[in-house]
Short mmCIF file of C-alpha atoms in Angstrom, two decimals:
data_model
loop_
_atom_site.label_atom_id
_atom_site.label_comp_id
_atom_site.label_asym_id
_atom_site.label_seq_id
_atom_site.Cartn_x
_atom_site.Cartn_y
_atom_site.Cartn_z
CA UNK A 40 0.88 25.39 -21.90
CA UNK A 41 0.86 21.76 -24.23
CA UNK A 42 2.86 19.91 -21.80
CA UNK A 43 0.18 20.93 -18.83
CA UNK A 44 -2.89 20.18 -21.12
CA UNK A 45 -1.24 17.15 -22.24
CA UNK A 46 -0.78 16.15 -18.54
CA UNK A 47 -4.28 17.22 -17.37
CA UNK A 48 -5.09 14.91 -19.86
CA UNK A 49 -3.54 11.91 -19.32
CA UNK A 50 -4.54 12.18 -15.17
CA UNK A 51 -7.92 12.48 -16.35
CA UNK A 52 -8.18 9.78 -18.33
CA UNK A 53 -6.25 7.15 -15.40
CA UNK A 54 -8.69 8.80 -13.12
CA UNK A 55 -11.53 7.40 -15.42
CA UNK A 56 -9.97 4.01 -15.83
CA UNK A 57 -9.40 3.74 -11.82
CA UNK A 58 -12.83 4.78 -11.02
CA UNK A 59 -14.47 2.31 -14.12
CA UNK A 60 -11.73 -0.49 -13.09
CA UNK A 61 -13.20 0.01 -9.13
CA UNK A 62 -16.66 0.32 -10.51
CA UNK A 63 -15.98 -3.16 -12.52
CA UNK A 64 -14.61 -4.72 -9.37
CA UNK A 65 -17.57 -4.21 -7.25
CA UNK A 66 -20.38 -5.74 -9.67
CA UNK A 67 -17.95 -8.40 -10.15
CA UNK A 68 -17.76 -8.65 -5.90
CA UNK A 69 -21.48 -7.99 -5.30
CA UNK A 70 -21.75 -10.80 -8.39
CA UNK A 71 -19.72 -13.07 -6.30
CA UNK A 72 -21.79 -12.57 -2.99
CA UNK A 73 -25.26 -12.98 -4.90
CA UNK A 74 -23.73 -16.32 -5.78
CA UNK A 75 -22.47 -17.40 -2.53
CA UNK A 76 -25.41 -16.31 -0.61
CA UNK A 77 -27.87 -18.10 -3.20
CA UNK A 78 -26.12 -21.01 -2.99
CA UNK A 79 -25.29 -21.45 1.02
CA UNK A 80 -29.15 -20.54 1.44
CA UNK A 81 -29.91 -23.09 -1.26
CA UNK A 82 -32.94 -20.26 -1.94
CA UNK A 83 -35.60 -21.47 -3.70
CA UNK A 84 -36.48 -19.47 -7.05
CA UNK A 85 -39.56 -18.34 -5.60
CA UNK A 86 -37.71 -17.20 -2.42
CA UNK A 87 -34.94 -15.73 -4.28
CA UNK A 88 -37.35 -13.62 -5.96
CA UNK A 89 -38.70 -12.33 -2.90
CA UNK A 90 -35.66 -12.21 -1.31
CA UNK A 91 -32.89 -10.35 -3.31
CA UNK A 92 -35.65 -7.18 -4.27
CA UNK A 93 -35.61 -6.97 0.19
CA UNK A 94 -31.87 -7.93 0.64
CA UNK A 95 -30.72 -5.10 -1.96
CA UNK A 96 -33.05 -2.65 -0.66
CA UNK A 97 -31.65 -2.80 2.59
CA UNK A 98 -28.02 -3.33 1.76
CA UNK A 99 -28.01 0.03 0.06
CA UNK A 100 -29.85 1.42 3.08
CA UNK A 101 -27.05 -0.29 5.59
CA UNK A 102 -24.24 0.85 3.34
CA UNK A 103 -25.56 4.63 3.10
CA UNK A 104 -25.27 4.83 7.00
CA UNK A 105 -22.21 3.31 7.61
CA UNK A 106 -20.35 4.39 5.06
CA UNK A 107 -21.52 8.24 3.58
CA UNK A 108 -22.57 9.48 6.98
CA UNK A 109 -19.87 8.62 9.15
CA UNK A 110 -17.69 9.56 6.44
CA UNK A 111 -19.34 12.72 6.44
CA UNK A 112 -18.94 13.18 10.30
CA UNK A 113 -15.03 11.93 10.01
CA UNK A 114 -14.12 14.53 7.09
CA UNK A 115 -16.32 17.33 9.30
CA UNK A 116 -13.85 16.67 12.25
CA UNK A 117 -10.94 16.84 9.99
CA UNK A 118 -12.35 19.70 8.41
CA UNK A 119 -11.93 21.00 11.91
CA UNK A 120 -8.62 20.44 12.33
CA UNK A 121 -9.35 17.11 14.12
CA UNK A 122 -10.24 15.05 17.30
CA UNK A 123 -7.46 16.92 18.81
CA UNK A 124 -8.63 20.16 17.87
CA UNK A 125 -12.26 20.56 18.57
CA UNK A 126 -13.85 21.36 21.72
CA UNK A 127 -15.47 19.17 24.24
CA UNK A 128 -18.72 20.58 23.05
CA UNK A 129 -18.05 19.82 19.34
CA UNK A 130 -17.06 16.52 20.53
CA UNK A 131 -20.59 15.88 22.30
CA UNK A 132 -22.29 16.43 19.37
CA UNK A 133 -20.21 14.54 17.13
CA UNK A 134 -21.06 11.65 19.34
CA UNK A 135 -24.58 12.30 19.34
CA UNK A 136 -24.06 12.34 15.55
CA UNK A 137 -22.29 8.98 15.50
CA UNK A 138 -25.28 7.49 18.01
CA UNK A 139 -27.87 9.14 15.76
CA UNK A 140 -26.43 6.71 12.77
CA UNK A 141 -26.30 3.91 14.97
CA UNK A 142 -29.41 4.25 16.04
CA UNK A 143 -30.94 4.38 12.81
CA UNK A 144 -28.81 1.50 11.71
CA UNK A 145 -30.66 -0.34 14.35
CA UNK A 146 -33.88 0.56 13.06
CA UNK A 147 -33.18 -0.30 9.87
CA UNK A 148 -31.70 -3.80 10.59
CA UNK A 149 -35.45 -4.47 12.57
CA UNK A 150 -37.31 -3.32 9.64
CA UNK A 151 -35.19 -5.25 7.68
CA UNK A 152 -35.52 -8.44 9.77
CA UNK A 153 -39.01 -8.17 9.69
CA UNK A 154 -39.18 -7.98 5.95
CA UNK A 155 -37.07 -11.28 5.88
CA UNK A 156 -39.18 -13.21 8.18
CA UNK A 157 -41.74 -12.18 5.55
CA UNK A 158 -40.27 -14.45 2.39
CA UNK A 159 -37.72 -16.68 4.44
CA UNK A 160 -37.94 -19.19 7.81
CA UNK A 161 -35.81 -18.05 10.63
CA UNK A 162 -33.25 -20.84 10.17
CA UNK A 163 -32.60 -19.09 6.71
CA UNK A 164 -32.54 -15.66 8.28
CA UNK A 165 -30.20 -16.88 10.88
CA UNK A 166 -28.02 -19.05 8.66
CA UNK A 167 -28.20 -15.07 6.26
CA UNK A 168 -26.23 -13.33 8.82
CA UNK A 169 -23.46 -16.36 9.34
CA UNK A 170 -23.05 -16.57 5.40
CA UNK A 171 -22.78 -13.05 4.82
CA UNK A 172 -19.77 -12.38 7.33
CA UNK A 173 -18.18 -15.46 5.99
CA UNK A 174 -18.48 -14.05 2.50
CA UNK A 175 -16.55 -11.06 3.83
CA UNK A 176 -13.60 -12.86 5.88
CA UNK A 177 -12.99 -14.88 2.68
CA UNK A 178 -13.18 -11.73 0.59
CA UNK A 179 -10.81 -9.71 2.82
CA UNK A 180 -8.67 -12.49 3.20
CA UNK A 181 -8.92 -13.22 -0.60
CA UNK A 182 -7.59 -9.54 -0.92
CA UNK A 183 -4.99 -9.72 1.57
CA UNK A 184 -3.15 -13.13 -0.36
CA UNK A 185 -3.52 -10.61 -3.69
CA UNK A 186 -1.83 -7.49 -1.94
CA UNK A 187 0.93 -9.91 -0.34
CA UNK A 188 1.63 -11.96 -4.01
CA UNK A 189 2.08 -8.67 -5.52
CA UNK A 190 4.52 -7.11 -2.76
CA UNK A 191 6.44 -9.76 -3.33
CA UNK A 192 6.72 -9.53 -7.12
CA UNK A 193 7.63 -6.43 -6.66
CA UNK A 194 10.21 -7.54 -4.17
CA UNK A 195 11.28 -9.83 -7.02
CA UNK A 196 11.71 -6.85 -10.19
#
């Protein structure tokens, strides 16, 4: 019975680390983009106060329907033995589902447009959208120059 406490344990406790490690990561990331999007904005303090309050708002709001609902939908369908498993019906409403999000991704992105126009001029709000997927390319590229140094140190040991 020790050894299987003892292991319970220990998976608990790299669980913890992982999930405080990944937690860690992503202020440090969202750090990072607060940085890079102040500075290629060159926001003013008074916009910056107006604008990060909006921005996070609606990042949240972008990030709870794109990620937790189809999510959601995907581990439903697997739940259901998969694409190849359910029936043309399920399938309809699945995409009705998926269009429902989108939809309200939509809406949200208006609302959220119209907020911006509020506290920033539409060469900002433009110039937003340009900065924020170049934040991401570098980040995912960033990542993929990390994953390929340490595949090859391991190639190395």
């Amino acid at each position: 019975m020790k050894p299987y406490i003892i292991r319970l344990l220990f998976t608990l406790l790299i669980s913890t680390q992982l999930f405080s490690q990944e937690r860690e990561n992503r202020k440090r990331i969202h750090a990072l983009k607060v940085t890079y999007i102040s500075n290629q904005l060159e926001l003013t303090a008074k916009e910056a106060e107006k604008f990060w309050p909006i921005y996070n708002t609606f990042d949240s709001k972008r990030k709870e329907l794109l990620q937790r609902k189809r999510s959601k939908l995907k581990k439903e369908i697997t739940a259901k033995g998969g694409i190849d498993a359910i029936t043309e019906k399920e399938a309809q409403l699945f995409t009705e589902k998926m269009m429902g999000i989108e939809t309200s991704y939509h809406k949200v992105n208006v609302e959220y447009q119209k907020s911006l126009s509020k506290v920033l001029q539409p060469k900002k709000i433009l110039k937003l959208q340009l900065v924020e997927r170049d934040f991401t390319r570098r980040m995912l590229s960033r990542l993929r120059k990390e994953k390929k140094k340490k595949r090859e140190e391991k190639r190395e040991k």
